[in-house]
Short mmCIF file of C-alpha atoms (C1' of nucleotides) in Angstrom, two decimals:
data_model
loop_
_atom_site.label_atom_id
_atom_site.label_comp_id
_atom_site.label_asym_id
_atom_site.label_seq_id
_atom_site.Cartn_x
_atom_site.Cartn_y
_atom_site.Cartn_z
CA MET A 172 -8.24 14.60 97.05
CA GLN A 173 -9.42 11.14 98.12
CA SER A 174 -10.78 10.63 94.38
CA LEU A 175 -7.30 10.11 93.42
CA ILE A 176 -6.60 7.47 95.99
CA HIS A 177 -9.56 5.63 94.73
CA PHE A 178 -8.25 5.73 91.22
CA PHE A 179 -4.95 4.35 92.29
CA ASN A 180 -6.46 1.38 94.23
CA PRO A 181 -7.33 -0.96 91.17
CA PHE A 182 -3.82 -0.44 89.81
CA GLN A 183 -1.81 -0.90 93.23
CA ILE A 184 -2.64 -0.53 96.97
CA LEU A 185 -0.22 1.96 98.65
CA ASN A 186 0.51 2.15 102.31
CA GLN A 187 -0.49 5.34 104.06
CA GLU A 188 3.07 6.73 103.95
CA ALA A 189 3.07 6.44 100.19
CA GLN A 190 -0.19 8.02 99.73
CA ASN A 191 0.89 10.96 101.93
CA GLN A 192 3.93 11.26 99.59
CA ILE A 193 1.84 11.57 96.52
CA LEU A 194 -0.74 13.92 98.16
CA ALA A 195 2.30 16.13 99.31
CA ILE A 196 3.24 16.78 95.66
CA SER A 197 -0.33 17.14 94.44
CA THR A 198 -2.53 20.40 94.28
CA LEU A 199 -6.22 20.63 93.50
CA GLN A 200 -6.99 23.29 91.17
CA GLU A 201 -9.79 24.75 89.36
CA PHE A 202 -9.85 25.92 85.85
CA LYS A 203 -12.38 27.66 83.65
CA LYS A 204 -13.50 26.35 80.19
CA ASN A 205 -11.18 26.80 77.55
CA THR A 206 -8.20 27.59 79.72
CA ILE A 207 -4.80 26.24 78.16
CA LEU A 208 -3.48 24.07 80.81
CA GLN A 209 -0.32 23.49 79.02
CA PRO A 210 0.56 25.50 75.85
CA ILE A 211 2.07 23.82 72.76
CA GLY A 212 5.85 23.91 72.88
CA HIS A 213 6.34 23.32 76.57
CA THR A 214 7.83 20.38 78.11
CA CYS A 215 5.42 18.22 80.21
CA GLN A 216 6.30 18.73 83.99
CA THR A 217 2.82 17.86 85.47
CA ILE A 218 0.54 14.85 85.34
CA TYR A 219 -3.15 15.79 85.66
CA PHE A 220 -5.95 13.82 87.15
CA ILE A 221 -9.51 15.12 86.39
CA GLN A 222 -11.71 15.16 89.46
CA LYS A 223 -14.44 16.87 87.62
CA GLY A 224 -14.69 18.22 84.24
CA LEU A 225 -13.25 17.44 80.73
CA ALA A 226 -9.90 18.25 78.94
CA ARG A 227 -8.34 17.31 75.54
CA ILE A 228 -4.85 17.12 74.15
CA PHE A 229 -4.63 18.93 70.87
CA TYR A 230 -2.19 20.09 68.30
CA TYR A 231 -2.08 21.90 64.85
CA LYS A 232 -1.60 20.31 61.52
CA ASP A 233 -1.69 22.37 58.43
CA GLY A 234 -3.38 25.04 60.49
CA HIS A 235 -6.25 22.57 61.39
CA ASP A 236 -6.98 22.03 65.23
CA ILE A 237 -6.48 18.23 65.89
CA THR A 238 -7.98 16.49 69.17
CA GLU A 239 -5.59 13.73 69.83
CA TYR A 240 -7.30 12.75 73.26
CA PHE A 241 -10.15 13.33 75.54
CA ALA A 242 -10.20 12.84 79.37
CA HIS A 243 -13.04 13.20 81.67
CA GLU A 244 -13.79 12.51 85.36
CA ASN A 245 -11.23 9.89 86.84
CA GLN A 246 -8.94 10.04 84.16
CA ILE A 247 -5.28 10.67 83.86
CA ILE A 248 -4.30 13.28 81.05
CA ALA A 249 -0.58 13.92 80.13
CA ARG A 250 1.42 14.30 77.04
CA VAL A 251 3.44 11.13 77.33
CA GLU A 252 5.73 11.71 74.57
CA SER A 253 7.06 14.69 76.34
CA LEU A 254 6.72 13.51 79.94
CA PHE A 255 8.89 10.44 79.35
CA SER A 256 11.48 12.22 77.21
CA GLN A 257 11.28 15.59 78.91
CA ARG A 258 11.42 17.09 75.41
CA PRO A 259 9.13 19.91 74.45
CA SER A 260 5.90 18.93 73.09
CA GLN A 261 4.13 19.99 69.79
CA LYS A 262 0.88 19.28 71.57
CA GLY A 263 -1.05 21.22 74.21
CA ILE A 264 -3.75 20.58 76.89
CA GLN A 265 -6.95 22.61 76.85
CA ILE A 266 -9.83 22.47 79.44
CA LEU A 267 -13.39 21.79 77.87
CA GLU A 268 -15.67 22.42 80.85
CA ASP A 269 -15.04 24.36 84.11
CA SER A 270 -12.97 21.51 85.88
CA GLU A 271 -11.47 20.61 89.05
CA ILE A 272 -7.96 18.98 88.42
CA ILE A 273 -5.30 17.42 90.65
CA ALA A 274 -2.00 18.38 89.38
CA ILE A 275 0.89 15.96 90.13
CA SER A 276 4.57 17.25 89.86
CA ALA A 277 6.23 14.97 87.55
CA ALA A 278 9.97 15.76 88.65
CA ARG A 279 8.89 15.30 92.41
CA LEU A 280 6.82 12.08 91.42
CA PHE A 281 9.93 10.61 89.46
CA ALA A 282 12.21 11.39 92.54
CA LEU A 283 9.78 9.40 94.76
CA TYR A 284 10.31 6.23 92.76
CA ASP A 285 13.66 5.56 94.28
CA ASP A 286 12.28 5.44 97.76
CA TYR A 287 8.86 3.97 97.04
CA PRO A 288 8.89 1.22 94.58
CA ARG A 289 5.34 0.70 95.04
CA ILE A 290 4.81 4.23 93.83
CA GLU A 291 6.95 3.67 90.66
CA ARG A 292 4.87 0.32 90.27
CA LEU A 293 1.66 2.12 90.48
CA PHE A 294 2.67 4.65 87.85
CA ARG A 295 4.08 1.63 85.69
CA LYS A 296 0.82 0.10 85.61
CA ILE A 297 -1.26 3.36 85.07
CA PHE A 298 0.89 4.02 82.01
CA GLU A 299 0.66 0.29 80.77
CA GLN A 300 -3.11 0.80 80.80
CA GLY A 301 -2.69 3.96 78.85
CA TYR A 302 -0.28 2.11 76.42
CA VAL A 303 -3.02 -0.47 75.93
CA ASP A 304 -5.70 1.91 75.30
CA THR A 305 -3.62 3.52 72.59
CA VAL A 306 -2.89 0.18 70.90
CA ASN A 307 -6.52 -0.46 70.67
CA ARG A 308 -7.40 3.10 69.47
CA LEU A 309 -4.64 2.58 66.92
CA GLU A 310 -6.20 -0.66 65.72
CA SER A 311 -9.54 1.28 65.42
CA LEU A 312 -7.89 4.12 63.25
CA GLN A 313 -5.97 1.46 61.15
CA PHE A 314 -9.01 -0.75 60.14
CA HIS A 315 -12.23 0.66 61.14
CA SER A 316 -14.22 2.84 58.84
CA ALA A 317 -15.09 6.29 60.10
CA GLU A 318 -18.70 5.31 60.62
CA GLU A 319 -17.59 2.20 62.77
CA ARG A 320 -15.34 4.54 64.73
CA TYR A 321 -18.08 6.90 65.32
CA HIS A 322 -20.65 4.44 66.54
CA ARG A 323 -17.77 2.93 68.92
CA LEU A 324 -17.19 6.27 70.31
CA VAL A 325 -20.76 6.71 70.94
CA GLN A 326 -20.97 3.50 72.80
CA ASP A 327 -17.74 4.12 74.87
CA MET A 328 -18.24 7.76 75.95
CA PRO A 329 -21.93 8.59 75.16
CA ASP A 330 -21.82 11.77 77.32
CA LEU A 331 -18.96 13.11 75.14
CA LEU A 332 -21.40 14.06 72.33
CA GLN A 333 -23.31 16.19 74.59
CA ARG A 334 -20.34 17.95 76.18
CA VAL A 335 -17.99 18.65 73.33
CA PRO A 336 -18.22 20.29 69.96
CA LEU A 337 -18.59 18.08 67.06
CA LYS A 338 -15.72 19.60 65.27
CA HIS A 339 -13.43 18.18 68.10
CA ILE A 340 -15.18 14.75 67.73
CA ALA A 341 -14.43 14.76 63.99
CA ALA A 342 -10.93 15.63 64.54
CA TYR A 343 -10.45 12.84 67.25
CA LEU A 344 -11.96 10.20 64.70
CA GLY A 345 -9.57 11.34 61.82
CA ILE A 346 -12.29 12.90 59.61
CA THR A 347 -13.66 16.14 58.67
CA GLN A 348 -16.55 17.76 60.41
CA VAL A 349 -18.59 17.54 57.30
CA SER A 350 -17.97 13.93 56.97
CA LEU A 351 -19.08 13.44 60.51
CA SER A 352 -22.25 15.44 59.75
CA ARG A 353 -22.87 13.06 56.92
CA ILE A 354 -22.53 9.96 59.12
CA ARG A 355 -24.77 11.31 61.85
CA ALA A 356 -27.43 12.03 59.16
CA ALA A 357 -27.48 8.57 57.63
CA VAL A 358 -28.29 7.08 60.95
CA LYS A 359 -31.45 9.10 61.73
CA MET B 615 22.99 -13.21 74.39
CA GLN B 616 25.12 -9.94 74.87
CA SER B 617 23.06 -8.25 72.24
CA LEU B 618 20.17 -8.07 74.83
CA ILE B 619 22.35 -6.42 77.38
CA HIS B 620 23.44 -3.96 74.75
CA PHE B 621 19.80 -3.15 74.02
CA PHE B 622 19.11 -2.54 77.78
CA ASN B 623 21.97 -0.28 78.42
CA PRO B 624 20.57 2.98 77.15
CA PHE B 625 17.37 2.46 79.20
CA GLN B 626 18.88 1.30 82.44
CA ILE B 627 22.35 0.07 83.41
CA LEU B 628 22.12 -3.25 85.21
CA ASN B 629 24.54 -4.62 87.81
CA GLN B 630 26.04 -8.23 86.91
CA GLU B 631 23.63 -10.07 89.08
CA ALA B 632 20.63 -8.50 87.74
CA GLN B 633 21.78 -9.25 84.21
CA ASN B 634 22.32 -12.74 85.19
CA GLN B 635 18.87 -13.12 86.52
CA ILE B 636 17.44 -11.86 83.24
CA LEU B 637 19.59 -14.16 81.22
CA ALA B 638 18.56 -17.02 83.32
CA ILE B 639 14.85 -16.65 82.19
CA SER B 640 15.76 -16.01 78.57
CA THR B 641 16.59 -18.44 75.73
CA LEU B 642 18.09 -18.03 72.34
CA GLN B 643 15.87 -19.57 69.56
CA GLU B 644 15.92 -19.93 65.90
CA PHE B 645 12.92 -19.84 63.88
CA LYS B 646 12.45 -20.26 59.95
CA LYS B 647 10.46 -17.87 57.92
CA ASN B 648 6.58 -17.67 58.25
CA THR B 649 6.63 -19.55 61.55
CA ILE B 650 3.80 -18.54 63.81
CA LEU B 651 5.69 -17.56 67.12
CA GLN B 652 2.44 -16.86 68.88
CA PRO B 653 -0.90 -17.95 67.50
CA ILE B 654 -4.07 -15.94 67.63
CA GLY B 655 -6.03 -16.52 70.79
CA HIS B 656 -3.11 -17.26 73.07
CA THR B 657 -2.35 -15.18 76.01
CA CYS B 658 1.27 -13.51 75.73
CA GLN B 659 3.69 -15.34 78.10
CA THR B 660 6.81 -14.30 76.39
CA ILE B 661 8.67 -10.91 75.54
CA TYR B 662 10.53 -11.41 72.46
CA PHE B 663 13.98 -9.60 71.41
CA ILE B 664 14.97 -9.94 67.73
CA GLN B 665 18.55 -10.57 67.61
CA LYS B 666 18.39 -11.26 63.82
CA GLY B 667 15.58 -11.15 61.59
CA LEU B 668 12.24 -9.82 61.16
CA ALA B 669 8.72 -10.52 62.77
CA ARG B 670 5.20 -9.00 62.90
CA ILE B 671 2.12 -8.60 64.87
CA PHE B 672 -1.18 -9.40 62.86
CA TYR B 673 -4.61 -10.25 63.08
CA TYR B 674 -7.67 -10.68 61.01
CA LYS B 675 -10.41 -8.24 60.30
CA ASP B 676 -13.41 -9.31 58.05
CA GLY B 677 -11.16 -12.06 56.67
CA HIS B 678 -8.35 -9.69 55.84
CA ASP B 679 -4.90 -10.23 57.05
CA ILE B 680 -3.91 -6.92 59.11
CA THR B 681 -0.11 -6.16 60.11
CA GLU B 682 -0.51 -4.12 63.22
CA TYR B 683 3.38 -3.84 63.89
CA PHE B 684 6.91 -4.87 62.38
CA ALA B 685 9.78 -5.54 64.60
CA HIS B 686 13.43 -5.91 63.13
CA GLU B 687 17.03 -6.42 64.74
CA ASN B 688 17.47 -5.02 68.24
CA GLN B 689 13.80 -4.40 68.86
CA ILE B 690 11.21 -5.98 71.29
CA ILE B 691 8.21 -7.57 70.07
CA ALA B 692 5.28 -8.47 72.15
CA ARG B 693 1.42 -8.02 72.30
CA VAL B 694 1.32 -5.61 75.08
CA GLU B 695 -2.54 -5.59 75.43
CA SER B 696 -2.32 -9.31 76.19
CA LEU B 697 0.82 -9.03 78.22
CA PHE B 698 -0.18 -6.64 80.66
CA SER B 699 -3.79 -7.93 81.09
CA GLN B 700 -2.69 -11.46 80.81
CA ARG B 701 -5.90 -12.17 78.69
CA PRO B 702 -6.03 -13.84 75.43
CA SER B 703 -5.20 -11.78 72.46
CA GLN B 704 -6.88 -11.65 69.05
CA LYS B 705 -3.49 -11.06 67.46
CA GLY B 706 -0.48 -13.32 66.63
CA ILE B 707 3.12 -13.08 65.84
CA GLN B 708 4.72 -14.37 62.70
CA ILE B 709 8.26 -14.64 61.75
CA LEU B 710 9.00 -12.91 58.50
CA GLU B 711 12.52 -14.06 57.86
CA ASP B 712 14.97 -16.95 59.24
CA SER B 713 15.43 -15.24 62.72
CA GLU B 714 17.48 -15.36 65.86
CA ILE B 715 15.10 -14.55 68.74
CA ILE B 716 15.57 -14.26 72.56
CA ALA B 717 12.46 -15.32 74.38
CA ILE B 718 12.07 -13.82 77.94
CA SER B 719 9.46 -15.49 80.18
CA ALA B 720 7.18 -12.79 81.10
CA ALA B 721 5.82 -14.67 84.34
CA ARG B 722 9.57 -15.10 85.53
CA LEU B 723 10.32 -11.58 84.59
CA PHE B 724 7.48 -10.09 86.46
CA ALA B 725 8.54 -12.34 89.41
CA LEU B 726 11.91 -10.50 89.42
CA TYR B 727 10.42 -7.08 89.58
CA ASP B 728 9.92 -7.53 93.60
CA ASP B 729 13.63 -8.35 94.34
CA TYR B 730 15.05 -6.24 91.58
CA PRO B 731 13.60 -2.73 91.37
CA ARG B 732 16.03 -1.87 88.72
CA ILE B 733 14.74 -4.67 86.48
CA GLU B 734 11.24 -3.41 86.92
CA ARG B 735 12.45 0.14 86.08
CA LEU B 736 14.28 -1.07 82.97
CA PHE B 737 11.01 -2.73 81.63
CA ARG B 738 9.03 0.28 82.64
CA LYS B 739 11.27 2.61 80.58
CA ILE B 740 11.41 0.06 77.70
CA PHE B 741 7.54 -0.08 77.54
CA GLU B 742 7.32 3.75 78.05
CA GLN B 743 9.24 3.97 74.84
CA GLY B 744 6.99 1.68 73.21
CA TYR B 745 3.93 3.79 74.34
CA VAL B 746 5.67 6.79 73.15
CA ASP B 747 6.18 5.21 69.54
CA THR B 748 2.51 4.09 69.54
CA VAL B 749 1.24 7.48 70.29
CA ASN B 750 3.42 8.96 67.29
CA ARG B 751 2.07 6.31 65.11
CA LEU B 752 -1.58 7.08 66.09
CA GLU B 753 -0.93 10.66 65.20
CA SER B 754 0.42 9.48 61.68
CA LEU B 755 -2.73 7.35 61.14
CA GLN B 756 -5.09 10.25 62.38
CA PHE B 757 -3.75 13.17 60.27
CA HIS B 758 -1.43 12.10 57.69
CA SER B 759 -2.62 11.02 54.11
CA ALA B 760 -1.70 7.37 53.10
CA GLU B 761 0.93 8.96 50.71
CA GLU B 762 2.63 10.78 53.73
CA ARG B 763 2.60 7.74 55.69
CA TYR B 764 4.12 5.69 52.96
CA HIS B 765 6.83 8.15 52.45
CA ARG B 766 7.69 8.46 56.19
CA LEU B 767 7.92 4.41 56.44
CA VAL B 768 10.26 4.59 53.59
CA GLN B 769 12.44 7.09 55.76
CA ASP B 770 12.06 5.33 58.90
CA MET B 771 12.47 1.74 57.83
CA PRO B 772 14.09 1.70 54.26
CA ASP B 773 15.07 -1.96 54.15
CA LEU B 774 11.56 -2.98 55.27
CA LEU B 775 10.45 -2.45 51.56
CA GLN B 776 13.05 -4.93 50.43
CA ARG B 777 12.36 -7.59 53.26
CA VAL B 778 8.56 -7.58 53.44
CA PRO B 779 5.57 -8.25 50.86
CA LEU B 780 3.94 -4.96 49.86
CA LYS B 781 0.72 -6.36 51.01
CA HIS B 782 1.89 -6.39 54.62
CA ILE B 783 3.23 -2.73 54.05
CA ALA B 784 -0.09 -1.70 52.83
CA ALA B 785 -2.18 -3.30 55.67
CA TYR B 786 0.42 -1.61 58.11
CA LEU B 787 -0.37 1.71 56.43
CA GLY B 788 -3.92 1.20 56.76
CA ILE B 789 -4.77 1.04 53.08
CA THR B 790 -5.17 -1.65 50.31
CA GLN B 791 -2.63 -3.11 48.19
CA VAL B 792 -4.00 -1.55 45.14
CA SER B 793 -4.09 1.89 46.81
CA LEU B 794 -0.34 1.38 47.70
CA SER B 795 0.42 0.44 44.18
CA ARG B 796 -0.98 3.61 43.00
CA ILE B 797 0.85 5.70 45.49
CA ARG B 798 4.18 3.97 44.33
CA ALA B 799 3.31 4.30 40.68
CA ALA B 800 2.86 8.04 41.04
CA VAL B 801 6.17 8.74 42.56
CA LYS B 802 8.26 7.11 39.78
"C1'" DA C 459 12.97 -26.32 32.22
"C1'" DG C 460 8.42 -26.38 33.50
"C1'" DC C 461 4.57 -25.74 36.44
"C1'" DA C 462 2.22 -23.69 40.26
"C1'" DT C 463 1.79 -20.48 43.33
"C1'" DC C 464 2.20 -16.11 45.17
"C1'" DC C 465 3.02 -11.24 44.53
"C1'" DT C 466 2.40 -6.89 42.21
"C1'" DT C 467 0.31 -3.90 39.00
"C1'" DT C 468 -3.33 -2.35 36.26
"C1'" DT C 469 -7.92 -1.26 34.79
"C1'" DA C 470 -12.77 0.07 35.36
"C1'" DC C 471 -15.92 1.29 38.31
"C1'" DA C 472 -18.24 2.28 43.13
"C1'" DT C 473 -17.86 4.23 47.23
"C1'" DT C 474 -16.03 7.32 50.70
"C1'" DT C 475 -14.08 11.24 52.20
"C1'" DG C 476 -12.42 16.11 51.38
"C1'" DT C 477 -13.21 20.92 49.93
"C1'" DT C 478 -15.45 25.15 49.66
"C1'" DA C 479 -19.22 27.82 49.99
"C1'" DA C 480 -23.85 28.75 51.59
"C1'" DA C 481 -27.70 27.96 54.49
"C1'" DT C 482 -29.35 26.87 58.96
"C1'" DT C 483 -29.58 26.27 63.79
"C1'" DC C 484 -27.90 27.40 68.36
"C1'" DA C 485 -25.90 30.04 72.25
"C1'" DC C 486 -24.79 34.08 74.20
"C1'" DT C 487 -24.70 39.06 75.04
"C1'" DT C 488 -26.53 43.46 75.11
"C1'" DA D 441 -36.03 40.34 71.46
"C1'" DA D 442 -32.46 41.53 68.49
"C1'" DG D 443 -27.93 40.73 67.04
"C1'" DT D 444 -23.58 38.61 66.94
"C1'" DG D 445 -20.88 34.83 66.19
"C1'" DA D 446 -19.91 30.19 66.62
"C1'" DA D 447 -21.47 25.48 65.44
"C1'" DT D 448 -23.70 22.33 62.42
"C1'" DT D 449 -25.72 20.83 58.35
"C1'" DT D 450 -26.36 20.64 53.53
"C1'" DA D 451 -24.99 21.01 48.57
"C1'" DA D 452 -22.02 20.45 44.77
"C1'" DC D 453 -18.11 18.92 43.05
"C1'" DA D 454 -13.20 16.94 43.35
"C1'" DA D 455 -9.97 13.77 44.99
"C1'" DA D 456 -8.65 9.79 47.22
"C1'" DT D 457 -9.55 5.07 48.22
"C1'" DG D 458 -11.93 0.66 47.93
"C1'" DT D 459 -13.46 -3.39 45.27
"C1'" DA D 460 -13.37 -7.01 41.83
"C1'" DA D 461 -11.07 -8.93 38.23
"C1'" DA D 462 -7.55 -9.56 34.95
"C1'" DA D 463 -2.85 -9.40 33.52
"C1'" DG D 464 2.11 -9.71 34.38
"C1'" DG D 465 6.18 -10.81 37.05
"C1'" DA D 466 8.64 -13.17 40.39
"C1'" DT D 467 9.79 -17.09 43.14
"C1'" DG D 468 10.22 -21.76 44.56
"C1'" DC D 469 9.50 -26.60 43.89
"C1'" DT D 470 10.01 -31.00 41.35
#
DNA sequence: AGCATCCTTTTACATTTGTTAAATTCACTT
DNA sequence: AAGTGAATTTAACAAATGTAAAAGGATGCT
């Protein structure tokens, strides 16, 4: 699970003991495509790190399947609104490709915070980065056109287009599949 | 500046010494309506707590003035994408009413984190809450109609309508002023 | 009070996006 | 290879939102 430590390093260097403590509450698991990693309605008790593969956070709005977030290799995925409040989430996590995932127990992680301030700091910084990414995404949805958002996504995550059904991409961009098709047709 | 301590309590109780340390790096200031508290292009070095009054985070997109965020009494306001990265922000903060504001030095606060883990924890929790609020707002922009977003805003911050020009409300909702006018006319 | 400025609404028209349904393409299984 | 179902595109029309300009209202200043 060295990939996880590599992911940590730019945020916060941990000594060996702190590293071991985190590894002790983490397990590497494999999941098949389309597995529901966390169902809608459950409270988030696990933070996931994607070593290999792809996953998404999704929910239902008026019967439509909405993708709120994609995460790929070397990214964290968690439903923060449930993780931080420990209340049930209206969102779920689905695996989109056969994946290798490191699962970190949230309860045991939070318990480590008292004895290992560096671990608390590490995750503070990780989630600060997530916060910043979300603010930037908010700005994108607030004042970029659907076409701008699409082109920006192509730049930021070019491989996503090959790996994910377009219906999920459309929902992520906040538009319909038909609208996305039109945007793609206009470019050719 | 007791209002600040009251704001902290639900997140994390601090002992007297930690409270004093924060108060020592905080100053209460008054600002007139329309003051630019932090200009566009500057790096965030201060976290603001609004004791009384109203402020917004704004930026310019294609010459249009966009409001990204409103904050009123007993709320924190800061451009987190600059605060956490210490890079210049393309956003500014403007005072919208004559206000009393407690300014907390970010550099001195971060310096306190090493000696006072409870202070680090306090602000970790404060910003986790901000993160959650932003995720919820993202969801709102991604899949609620402009009309739904307007009605939700009226519910969540009813006094905002009386206190802020509608042009700022419209920009905050991600629509034009004309479009907001239409939505308001339809309800009557 | 009068003037100037800003804010808000309204109108007319253009553009974008949504909706529904059908047609086409693609992937997978047998 | 054929068949099934999912994914994607296309078409036609409806609805929502944007743009630009004009008209009213409100507010503040002198």
